[in-house]
Short mmCIF file of N, CA and C (backbone and C1' of nucleotides) in Angstrom, two decimals:
data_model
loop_
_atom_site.label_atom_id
_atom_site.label_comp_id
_atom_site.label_asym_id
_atom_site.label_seq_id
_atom_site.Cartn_x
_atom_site.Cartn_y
_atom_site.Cartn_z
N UNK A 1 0.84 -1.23 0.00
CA UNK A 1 0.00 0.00 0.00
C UNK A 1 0.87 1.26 0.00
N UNK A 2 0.09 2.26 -0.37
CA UNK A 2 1.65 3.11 -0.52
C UNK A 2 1.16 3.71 0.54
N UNK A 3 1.98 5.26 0.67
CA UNK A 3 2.18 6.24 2.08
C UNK A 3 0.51 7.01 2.43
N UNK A 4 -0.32 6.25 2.36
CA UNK A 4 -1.75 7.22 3.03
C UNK A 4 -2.17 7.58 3.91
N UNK A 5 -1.02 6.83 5.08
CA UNK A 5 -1.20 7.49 6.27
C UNK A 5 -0.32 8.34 7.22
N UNK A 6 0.46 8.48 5.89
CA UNK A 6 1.75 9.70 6.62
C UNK A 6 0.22 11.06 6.04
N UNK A 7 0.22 10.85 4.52
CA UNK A 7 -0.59 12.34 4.20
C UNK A 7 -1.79 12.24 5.38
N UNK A 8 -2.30 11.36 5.56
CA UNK A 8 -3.42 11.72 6.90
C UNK A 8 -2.84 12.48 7.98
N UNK A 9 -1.64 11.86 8.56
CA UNK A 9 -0.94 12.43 9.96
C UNK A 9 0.09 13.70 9.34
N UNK A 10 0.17 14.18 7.79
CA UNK A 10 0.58 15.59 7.90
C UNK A 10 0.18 16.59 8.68
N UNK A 11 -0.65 16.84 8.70
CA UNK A 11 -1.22 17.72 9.49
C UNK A 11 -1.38 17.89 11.20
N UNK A 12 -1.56 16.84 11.19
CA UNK A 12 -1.26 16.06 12.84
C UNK A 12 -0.31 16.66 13.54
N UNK A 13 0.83 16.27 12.28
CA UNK A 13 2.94 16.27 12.31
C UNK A 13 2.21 17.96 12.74
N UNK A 14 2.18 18.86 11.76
CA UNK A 14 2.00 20.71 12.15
C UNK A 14 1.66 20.74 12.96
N UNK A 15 0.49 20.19 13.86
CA UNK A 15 -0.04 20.41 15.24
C UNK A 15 0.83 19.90 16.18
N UNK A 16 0.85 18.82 16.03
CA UNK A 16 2.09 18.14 17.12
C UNK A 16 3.33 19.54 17.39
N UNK A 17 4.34 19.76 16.38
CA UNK A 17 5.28 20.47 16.07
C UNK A 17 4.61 22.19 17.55
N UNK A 18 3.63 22.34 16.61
CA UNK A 18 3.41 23.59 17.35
C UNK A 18 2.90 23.67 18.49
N UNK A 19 2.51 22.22 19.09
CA UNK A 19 1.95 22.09 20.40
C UNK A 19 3.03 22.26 21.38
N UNK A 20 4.00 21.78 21.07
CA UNK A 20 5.15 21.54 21.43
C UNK A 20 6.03 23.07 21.90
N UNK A 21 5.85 23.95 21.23
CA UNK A 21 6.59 25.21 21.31
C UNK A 21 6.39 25.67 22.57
N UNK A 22 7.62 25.96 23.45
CA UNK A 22 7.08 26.04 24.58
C UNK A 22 7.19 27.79 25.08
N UNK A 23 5.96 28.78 25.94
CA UNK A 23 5.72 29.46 26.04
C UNK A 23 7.11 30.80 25.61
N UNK A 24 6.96 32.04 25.24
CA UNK A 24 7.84 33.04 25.14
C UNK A 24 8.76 32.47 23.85
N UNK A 25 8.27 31.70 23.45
CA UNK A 25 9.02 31.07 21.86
C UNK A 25 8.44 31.41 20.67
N UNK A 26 8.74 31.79 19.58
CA UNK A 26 7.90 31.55 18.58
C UNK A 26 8.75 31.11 17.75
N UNK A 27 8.16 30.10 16.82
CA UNK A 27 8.32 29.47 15.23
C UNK A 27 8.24 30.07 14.18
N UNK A 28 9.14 30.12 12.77
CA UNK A 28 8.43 30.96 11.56
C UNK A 28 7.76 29.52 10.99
N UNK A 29 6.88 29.71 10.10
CA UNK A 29 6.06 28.82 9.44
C UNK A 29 7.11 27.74 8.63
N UNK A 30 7.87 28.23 8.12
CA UNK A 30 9.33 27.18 7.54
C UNK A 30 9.62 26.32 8.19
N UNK A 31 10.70 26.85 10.12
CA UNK A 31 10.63 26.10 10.86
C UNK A 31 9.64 25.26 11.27
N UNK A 32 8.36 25.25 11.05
CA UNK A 32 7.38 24.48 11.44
C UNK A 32 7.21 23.34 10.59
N UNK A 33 7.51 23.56 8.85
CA UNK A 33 7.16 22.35 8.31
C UNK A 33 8.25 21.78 8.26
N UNK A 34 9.13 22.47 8.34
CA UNK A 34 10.69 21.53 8.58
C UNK A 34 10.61 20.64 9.71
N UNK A 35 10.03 20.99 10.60
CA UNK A 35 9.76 20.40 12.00
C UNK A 35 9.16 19.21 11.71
N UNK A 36 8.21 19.19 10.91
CA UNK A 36 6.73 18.35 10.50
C UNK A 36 7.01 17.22 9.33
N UNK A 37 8.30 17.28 9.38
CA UNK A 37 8.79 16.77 8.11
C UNK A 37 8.37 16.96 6.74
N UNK A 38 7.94 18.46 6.39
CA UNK A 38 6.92 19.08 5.16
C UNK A 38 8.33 19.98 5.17
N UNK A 39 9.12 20.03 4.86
CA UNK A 39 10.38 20.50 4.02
C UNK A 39 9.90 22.30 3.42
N UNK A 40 8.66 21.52 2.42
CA UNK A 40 8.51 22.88 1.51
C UNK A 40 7.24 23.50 1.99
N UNK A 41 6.90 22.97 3.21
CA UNK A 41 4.95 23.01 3.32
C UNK A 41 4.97 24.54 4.16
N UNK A 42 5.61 24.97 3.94
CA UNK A 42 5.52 26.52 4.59
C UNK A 42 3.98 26.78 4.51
N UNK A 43 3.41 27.06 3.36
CA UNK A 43 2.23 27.34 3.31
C UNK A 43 0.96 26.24 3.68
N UNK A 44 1.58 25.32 3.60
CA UNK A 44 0.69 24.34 4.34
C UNK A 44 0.06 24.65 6.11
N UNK A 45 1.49 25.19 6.33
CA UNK A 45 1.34 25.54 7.88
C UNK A 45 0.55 26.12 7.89
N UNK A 46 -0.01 27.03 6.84
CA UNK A 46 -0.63 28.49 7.59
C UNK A 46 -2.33 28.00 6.88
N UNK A 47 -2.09 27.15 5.94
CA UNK A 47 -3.69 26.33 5.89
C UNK A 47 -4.01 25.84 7.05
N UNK A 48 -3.21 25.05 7.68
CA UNK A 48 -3.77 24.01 8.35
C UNK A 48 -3.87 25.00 9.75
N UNK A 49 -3.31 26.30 9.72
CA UNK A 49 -3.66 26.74 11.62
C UNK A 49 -5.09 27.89 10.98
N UNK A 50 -5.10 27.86 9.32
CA UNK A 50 -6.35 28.99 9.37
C UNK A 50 -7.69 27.97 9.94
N UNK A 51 -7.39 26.97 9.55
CA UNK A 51 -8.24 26.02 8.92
C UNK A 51 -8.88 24.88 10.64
N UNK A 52 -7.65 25.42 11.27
CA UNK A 52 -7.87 24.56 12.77
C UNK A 52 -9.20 24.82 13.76
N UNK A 53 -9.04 26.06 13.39
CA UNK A 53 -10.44 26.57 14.61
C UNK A 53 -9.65 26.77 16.12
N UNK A 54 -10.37 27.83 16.92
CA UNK A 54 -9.63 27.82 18.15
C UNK A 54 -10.17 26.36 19.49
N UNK A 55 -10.62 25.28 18.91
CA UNK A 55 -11.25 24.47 20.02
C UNK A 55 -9.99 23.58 20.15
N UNK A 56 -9.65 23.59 19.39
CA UNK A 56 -7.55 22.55 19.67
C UNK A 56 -6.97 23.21 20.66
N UNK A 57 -7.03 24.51 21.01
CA UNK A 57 -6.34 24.87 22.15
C UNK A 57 -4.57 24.74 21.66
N UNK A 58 -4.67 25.05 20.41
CA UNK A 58 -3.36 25.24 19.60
C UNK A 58 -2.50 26.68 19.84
N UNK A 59 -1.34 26.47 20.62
CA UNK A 59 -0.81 28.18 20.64
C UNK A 59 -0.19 28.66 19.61
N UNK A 60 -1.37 28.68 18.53
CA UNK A 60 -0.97 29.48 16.82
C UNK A 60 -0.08 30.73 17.06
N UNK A 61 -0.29 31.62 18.28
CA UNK A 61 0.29 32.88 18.44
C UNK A 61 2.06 32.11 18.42
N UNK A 62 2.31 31.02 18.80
CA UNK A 62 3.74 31.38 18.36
C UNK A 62 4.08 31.18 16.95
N UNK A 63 3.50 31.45 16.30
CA UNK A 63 3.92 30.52 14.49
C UNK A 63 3.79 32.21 14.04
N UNK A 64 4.98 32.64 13.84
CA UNK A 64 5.25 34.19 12.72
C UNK A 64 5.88 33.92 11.64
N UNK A 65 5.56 34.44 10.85
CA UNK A 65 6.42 34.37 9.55
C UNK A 65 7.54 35.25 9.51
N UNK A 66 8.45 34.97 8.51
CA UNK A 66 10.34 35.11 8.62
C UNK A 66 10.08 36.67 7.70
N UNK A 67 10.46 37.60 8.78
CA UNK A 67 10.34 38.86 7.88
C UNK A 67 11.98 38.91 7.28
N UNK A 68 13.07 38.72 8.44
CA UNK A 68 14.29 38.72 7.76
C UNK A 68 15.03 37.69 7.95
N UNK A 69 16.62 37.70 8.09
CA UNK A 69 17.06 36.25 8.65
C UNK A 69 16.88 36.26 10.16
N UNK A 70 16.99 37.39 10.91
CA UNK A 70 16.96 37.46 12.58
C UNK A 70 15.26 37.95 12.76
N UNK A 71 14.97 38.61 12.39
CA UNK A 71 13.82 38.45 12.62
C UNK A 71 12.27 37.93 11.80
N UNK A 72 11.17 37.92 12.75
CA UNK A 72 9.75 37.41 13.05
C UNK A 72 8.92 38.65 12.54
N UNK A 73 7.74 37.77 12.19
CA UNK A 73 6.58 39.24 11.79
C UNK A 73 5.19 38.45 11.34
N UNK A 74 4.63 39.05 12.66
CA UNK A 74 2.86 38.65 12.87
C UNK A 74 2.24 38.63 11.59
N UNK A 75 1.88 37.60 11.17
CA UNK A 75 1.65 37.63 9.53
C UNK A 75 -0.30 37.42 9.53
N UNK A 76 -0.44 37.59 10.70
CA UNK A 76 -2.58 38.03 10.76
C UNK A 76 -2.54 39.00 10.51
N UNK A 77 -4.24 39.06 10.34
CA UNK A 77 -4.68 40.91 9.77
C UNK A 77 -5.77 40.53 10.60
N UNK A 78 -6.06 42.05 11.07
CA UNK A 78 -7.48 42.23 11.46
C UNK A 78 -7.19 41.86 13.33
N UNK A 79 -7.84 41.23 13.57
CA UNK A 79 -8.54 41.49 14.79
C UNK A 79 -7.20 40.27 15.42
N UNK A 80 -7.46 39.27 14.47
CA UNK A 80 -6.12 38.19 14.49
C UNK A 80 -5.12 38.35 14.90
N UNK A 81 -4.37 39.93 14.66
CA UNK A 81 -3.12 40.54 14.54
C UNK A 81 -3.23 40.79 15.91
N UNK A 82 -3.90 41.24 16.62
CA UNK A 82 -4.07 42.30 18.03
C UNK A 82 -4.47 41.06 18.54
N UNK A 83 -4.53 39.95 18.32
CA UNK A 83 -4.98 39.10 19.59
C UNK A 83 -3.37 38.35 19.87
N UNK A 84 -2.84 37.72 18.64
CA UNK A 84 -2.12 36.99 18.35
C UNK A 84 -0.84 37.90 19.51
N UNK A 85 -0.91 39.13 19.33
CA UNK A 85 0.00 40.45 19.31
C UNK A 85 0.37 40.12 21.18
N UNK A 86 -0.56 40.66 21.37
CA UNK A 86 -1.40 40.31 22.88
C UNK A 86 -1.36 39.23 23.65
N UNK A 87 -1.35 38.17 23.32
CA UNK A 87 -1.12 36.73 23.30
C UNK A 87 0.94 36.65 23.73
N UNK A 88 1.09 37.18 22.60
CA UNK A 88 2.84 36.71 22.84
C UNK A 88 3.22 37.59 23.59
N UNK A 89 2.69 39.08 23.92
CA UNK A 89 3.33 40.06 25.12
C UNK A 89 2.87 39.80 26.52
N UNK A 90 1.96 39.05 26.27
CA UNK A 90 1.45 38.29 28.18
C UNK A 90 2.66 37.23 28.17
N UNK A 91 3.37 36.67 27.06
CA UNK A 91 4.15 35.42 27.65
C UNK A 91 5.66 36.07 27.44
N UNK A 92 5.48 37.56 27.42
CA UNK A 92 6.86 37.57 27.92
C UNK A 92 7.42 37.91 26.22
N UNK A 93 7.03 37.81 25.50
CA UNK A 93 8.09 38.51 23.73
C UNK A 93 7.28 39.63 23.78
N UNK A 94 8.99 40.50 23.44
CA UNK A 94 8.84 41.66 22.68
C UNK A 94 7.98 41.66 21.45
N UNK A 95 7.03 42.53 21.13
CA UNK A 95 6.64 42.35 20.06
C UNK A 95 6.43 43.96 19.77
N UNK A 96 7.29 44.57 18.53
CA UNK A 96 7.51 45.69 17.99
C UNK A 96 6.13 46.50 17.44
N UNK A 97 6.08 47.86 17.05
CA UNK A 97 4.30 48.24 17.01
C UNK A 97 4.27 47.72 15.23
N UNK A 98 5.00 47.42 14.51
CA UNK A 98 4.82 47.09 13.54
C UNK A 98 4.85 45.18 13.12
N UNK A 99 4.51 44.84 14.45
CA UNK A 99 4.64 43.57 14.69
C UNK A 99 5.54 42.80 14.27
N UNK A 100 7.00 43.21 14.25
CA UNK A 100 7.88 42.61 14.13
C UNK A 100 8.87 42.11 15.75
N UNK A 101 9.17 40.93 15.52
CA UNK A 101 9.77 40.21 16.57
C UNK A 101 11.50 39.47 16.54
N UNK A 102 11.89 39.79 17.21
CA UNK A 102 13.70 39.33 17.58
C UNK A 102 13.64 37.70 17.58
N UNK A 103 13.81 37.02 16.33
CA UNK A 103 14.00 36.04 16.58
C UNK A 103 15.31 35.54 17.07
N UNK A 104 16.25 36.33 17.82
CA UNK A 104 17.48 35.81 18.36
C UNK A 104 16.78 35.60 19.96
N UNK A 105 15.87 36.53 20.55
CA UNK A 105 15.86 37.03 21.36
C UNK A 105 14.14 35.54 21.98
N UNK A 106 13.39 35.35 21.09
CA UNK A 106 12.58 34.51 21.36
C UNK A 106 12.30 33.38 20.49
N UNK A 107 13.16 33.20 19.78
CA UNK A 107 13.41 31.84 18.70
C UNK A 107 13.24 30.92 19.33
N UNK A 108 12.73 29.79 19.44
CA UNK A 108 13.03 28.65 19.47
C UNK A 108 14.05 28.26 19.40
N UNK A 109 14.49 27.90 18.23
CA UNK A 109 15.43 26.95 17.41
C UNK A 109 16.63 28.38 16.84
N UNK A 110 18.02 27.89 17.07
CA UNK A 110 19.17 29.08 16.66
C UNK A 110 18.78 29.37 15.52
N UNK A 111 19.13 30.21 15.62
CA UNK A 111 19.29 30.86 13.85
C UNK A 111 20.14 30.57 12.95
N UNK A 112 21.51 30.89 13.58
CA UNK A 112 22.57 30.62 12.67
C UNK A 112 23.24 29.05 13.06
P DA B 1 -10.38 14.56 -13.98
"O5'" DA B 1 -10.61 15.98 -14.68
"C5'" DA B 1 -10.87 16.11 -16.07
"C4'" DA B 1 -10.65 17.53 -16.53
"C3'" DA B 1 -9.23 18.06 -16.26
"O3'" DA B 1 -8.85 18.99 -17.27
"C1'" DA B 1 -10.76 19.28 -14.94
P DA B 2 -7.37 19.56 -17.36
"O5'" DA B 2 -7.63 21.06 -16.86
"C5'" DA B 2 -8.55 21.88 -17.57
"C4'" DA B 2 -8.53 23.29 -17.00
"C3'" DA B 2 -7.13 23.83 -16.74
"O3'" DA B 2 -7.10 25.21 -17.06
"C1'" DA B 2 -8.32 23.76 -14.71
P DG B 3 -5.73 26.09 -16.82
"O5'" DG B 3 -6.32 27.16 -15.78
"C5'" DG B 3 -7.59 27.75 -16.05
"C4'" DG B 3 -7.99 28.64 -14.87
"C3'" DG B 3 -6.85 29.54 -14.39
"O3'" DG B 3 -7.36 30.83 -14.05
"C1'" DG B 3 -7.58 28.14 -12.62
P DT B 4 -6.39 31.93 -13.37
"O5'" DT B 4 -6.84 31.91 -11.85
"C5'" DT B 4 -8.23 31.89 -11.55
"C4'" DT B 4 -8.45 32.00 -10.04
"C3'" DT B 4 -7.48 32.97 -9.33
"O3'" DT B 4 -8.20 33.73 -8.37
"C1'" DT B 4 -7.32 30.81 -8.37
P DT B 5 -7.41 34.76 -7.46
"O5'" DT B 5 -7.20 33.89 -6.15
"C5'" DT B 5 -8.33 33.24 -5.56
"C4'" DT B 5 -7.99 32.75 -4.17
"C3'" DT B 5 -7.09 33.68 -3.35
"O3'" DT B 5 -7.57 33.75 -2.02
"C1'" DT B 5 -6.09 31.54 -3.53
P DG B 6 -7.02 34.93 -1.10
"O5'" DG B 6 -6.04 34.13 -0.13
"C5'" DG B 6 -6.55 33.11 0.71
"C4'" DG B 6 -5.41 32.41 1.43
"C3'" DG B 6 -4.36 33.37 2.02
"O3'" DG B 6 -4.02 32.98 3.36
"C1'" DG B 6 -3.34 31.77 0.63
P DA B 7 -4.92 33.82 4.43
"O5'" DA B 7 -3.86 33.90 5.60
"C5'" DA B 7 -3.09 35.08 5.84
"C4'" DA B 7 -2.03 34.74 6.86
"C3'" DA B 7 -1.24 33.48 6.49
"O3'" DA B 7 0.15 33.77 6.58
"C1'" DA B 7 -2.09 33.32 8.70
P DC B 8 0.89 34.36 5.29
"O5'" DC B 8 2.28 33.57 5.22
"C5'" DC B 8 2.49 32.40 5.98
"C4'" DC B 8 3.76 31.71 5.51
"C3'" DC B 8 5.02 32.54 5.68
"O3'" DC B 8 6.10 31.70 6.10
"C1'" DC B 8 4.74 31.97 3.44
P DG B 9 7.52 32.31 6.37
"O5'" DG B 9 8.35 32.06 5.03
"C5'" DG B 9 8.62 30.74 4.61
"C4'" DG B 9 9.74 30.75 3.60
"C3'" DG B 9 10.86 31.75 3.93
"O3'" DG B 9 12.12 31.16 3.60
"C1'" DG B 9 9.84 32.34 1.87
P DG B 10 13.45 31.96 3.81
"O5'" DG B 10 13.96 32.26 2.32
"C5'" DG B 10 13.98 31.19 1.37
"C4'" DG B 10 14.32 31.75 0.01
"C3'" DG B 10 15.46 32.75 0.08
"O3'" DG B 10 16.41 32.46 -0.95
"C1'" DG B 10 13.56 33.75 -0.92
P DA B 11 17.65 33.49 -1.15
"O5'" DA B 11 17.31 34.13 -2.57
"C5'" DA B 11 16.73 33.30 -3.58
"C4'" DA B 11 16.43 34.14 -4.82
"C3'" DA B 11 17.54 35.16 -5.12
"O3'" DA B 11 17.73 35.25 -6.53
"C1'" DA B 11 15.48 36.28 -4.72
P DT B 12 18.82 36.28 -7.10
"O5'" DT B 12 17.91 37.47 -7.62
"C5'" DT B 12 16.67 37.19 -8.27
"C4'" DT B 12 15.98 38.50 -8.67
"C3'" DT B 12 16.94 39.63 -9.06
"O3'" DT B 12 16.46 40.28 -10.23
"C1'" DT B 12 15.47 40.36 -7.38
P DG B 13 17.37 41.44 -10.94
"O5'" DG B 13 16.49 42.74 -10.64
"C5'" DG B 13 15.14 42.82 -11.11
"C4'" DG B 13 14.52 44.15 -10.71
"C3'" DG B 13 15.46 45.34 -10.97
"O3'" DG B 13 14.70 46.48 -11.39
"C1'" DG B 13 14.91 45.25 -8.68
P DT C 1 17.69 47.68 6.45
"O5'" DT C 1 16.55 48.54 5.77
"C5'" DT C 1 16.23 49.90 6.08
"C4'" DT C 1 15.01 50.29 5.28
"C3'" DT C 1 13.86 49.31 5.43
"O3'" DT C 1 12.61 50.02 5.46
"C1'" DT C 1 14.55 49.39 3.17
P DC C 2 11.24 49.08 5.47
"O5'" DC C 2 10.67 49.21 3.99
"C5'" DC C 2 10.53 50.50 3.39
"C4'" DC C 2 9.95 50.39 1.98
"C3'" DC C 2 8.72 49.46 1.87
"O3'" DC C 2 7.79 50.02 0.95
"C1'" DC C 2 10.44 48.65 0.48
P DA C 3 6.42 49.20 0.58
"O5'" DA C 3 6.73 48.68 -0.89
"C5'" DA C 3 7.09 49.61 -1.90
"C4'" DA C 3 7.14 48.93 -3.27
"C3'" DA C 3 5.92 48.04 -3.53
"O3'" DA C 3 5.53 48.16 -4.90
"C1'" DA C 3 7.90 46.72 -3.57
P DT C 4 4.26 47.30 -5.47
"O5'" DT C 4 4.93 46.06 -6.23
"C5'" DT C 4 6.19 46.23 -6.85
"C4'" DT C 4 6.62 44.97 -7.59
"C3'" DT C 4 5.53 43.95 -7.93
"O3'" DT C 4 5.69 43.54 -9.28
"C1'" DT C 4 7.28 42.90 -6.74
P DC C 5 4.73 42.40 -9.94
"O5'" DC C 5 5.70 41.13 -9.95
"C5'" DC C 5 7.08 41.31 -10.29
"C4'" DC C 5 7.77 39.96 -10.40
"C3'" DC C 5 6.87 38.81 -10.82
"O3'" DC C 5 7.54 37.95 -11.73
"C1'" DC C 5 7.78 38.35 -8.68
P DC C 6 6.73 36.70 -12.38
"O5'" DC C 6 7.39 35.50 -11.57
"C5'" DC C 6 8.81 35.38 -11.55
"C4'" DC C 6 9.23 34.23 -10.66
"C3'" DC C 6 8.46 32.94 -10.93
"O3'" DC C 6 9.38 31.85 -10.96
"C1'" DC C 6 8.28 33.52 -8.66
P DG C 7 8.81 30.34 -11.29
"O5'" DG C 7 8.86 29.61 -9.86
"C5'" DG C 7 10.11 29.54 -9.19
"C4'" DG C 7 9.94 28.85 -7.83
"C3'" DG C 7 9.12 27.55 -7.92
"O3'" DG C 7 9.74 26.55 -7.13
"C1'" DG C 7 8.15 29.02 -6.36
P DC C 8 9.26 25.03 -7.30
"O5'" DC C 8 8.36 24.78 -6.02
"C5'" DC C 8 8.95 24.82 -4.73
"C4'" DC C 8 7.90 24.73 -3.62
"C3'" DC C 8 6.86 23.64 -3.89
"O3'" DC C 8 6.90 22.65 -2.87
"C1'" DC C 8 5.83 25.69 -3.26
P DC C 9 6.43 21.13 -3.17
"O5'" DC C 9 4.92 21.22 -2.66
"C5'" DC C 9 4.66 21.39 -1.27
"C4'" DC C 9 3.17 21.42 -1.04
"C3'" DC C 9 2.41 20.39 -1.84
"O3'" DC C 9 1.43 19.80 -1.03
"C1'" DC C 9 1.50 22.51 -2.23
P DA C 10 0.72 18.45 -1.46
"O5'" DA C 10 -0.76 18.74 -0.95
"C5'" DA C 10 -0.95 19.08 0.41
"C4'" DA C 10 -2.09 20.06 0.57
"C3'" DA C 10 -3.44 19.51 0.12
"O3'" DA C 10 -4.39 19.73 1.14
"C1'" DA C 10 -3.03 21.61 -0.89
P DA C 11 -5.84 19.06 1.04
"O5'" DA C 11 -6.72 20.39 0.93
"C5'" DA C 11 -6.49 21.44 1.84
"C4'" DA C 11 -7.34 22.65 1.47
"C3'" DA C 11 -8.78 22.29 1.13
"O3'" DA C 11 -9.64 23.27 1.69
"C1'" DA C 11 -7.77 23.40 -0.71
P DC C 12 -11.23 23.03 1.55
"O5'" DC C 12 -11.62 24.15 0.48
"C5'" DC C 12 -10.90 25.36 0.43
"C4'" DC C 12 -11.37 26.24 -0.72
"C3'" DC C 12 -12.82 26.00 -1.14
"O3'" DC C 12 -13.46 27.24 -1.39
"C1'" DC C 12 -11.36 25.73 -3.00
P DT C 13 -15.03 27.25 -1.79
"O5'" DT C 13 -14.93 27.66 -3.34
"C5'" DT C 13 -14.00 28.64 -3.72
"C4'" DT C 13 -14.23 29.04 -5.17
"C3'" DT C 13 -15.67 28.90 -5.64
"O3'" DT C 13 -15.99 29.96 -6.53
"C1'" DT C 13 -14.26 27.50 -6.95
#
DNA sequence: AAGTTGACGGATG
DNA sequence: TCATCCGCCAACT
């Protein structure tokens, strides 16, 4: 039979990955499918956390997208942005008024 | 079935 | 530094 139940547990792999992030950390969406063993699924990530709903109790607020090589940047709009925003300054990250973030400073995983 | 979209990332201008 | 384009991969129309 071939691989039908890795593509079932893709998604799983993204949740798992980001369940995992532990508080005052955040992930860029890259690191996440790299994590998930989805290499290129960058955008997969950001299907599968639009697509989650908040009843997973998933801490989406750490998953930012890679504005540069050192830093993070809140990649919601709308109401999303100010919660997400809000969310990571109760746990302790800087988060800049243009919602950019120090990924040296609350990375997870090194940079260089 | 084929084109469009997107909570992205990297390269280029 | 900012704006734009192309690439990636599944879901949606």
């Amino acid at each position: 039979m071939t691989n039908q139940k890795e593509n079932t547990s893709r998604n799983d792999r993204i949740y798992a990955v980001i369940r995992e992030i532990p508080p005052g950390c955040v992930l860029t969406y890259g690191q996440v499918a790299m994590l998930a063993e989805t290499p290129r699924g960058h955008r997969l990530v950001a299907a599968a956390l639009r697509g989650s709903g908040s009843l997973l109790r998933l801490p989406w607020q750490r998953v930012v997208a890679k504005h540069s090589r050192k830093k993070g940047r809140i990649a919601t709009k709308g109401d999303d942005a100010t919660e997400q925003r809000a969310l990571l300054v109760r746990e302790g990250v800087s988060v800049d008024p243009a919602g950019l973030i120090s990924l040296e400073a609350h990375g997870w995983l090194p940079i260089d």
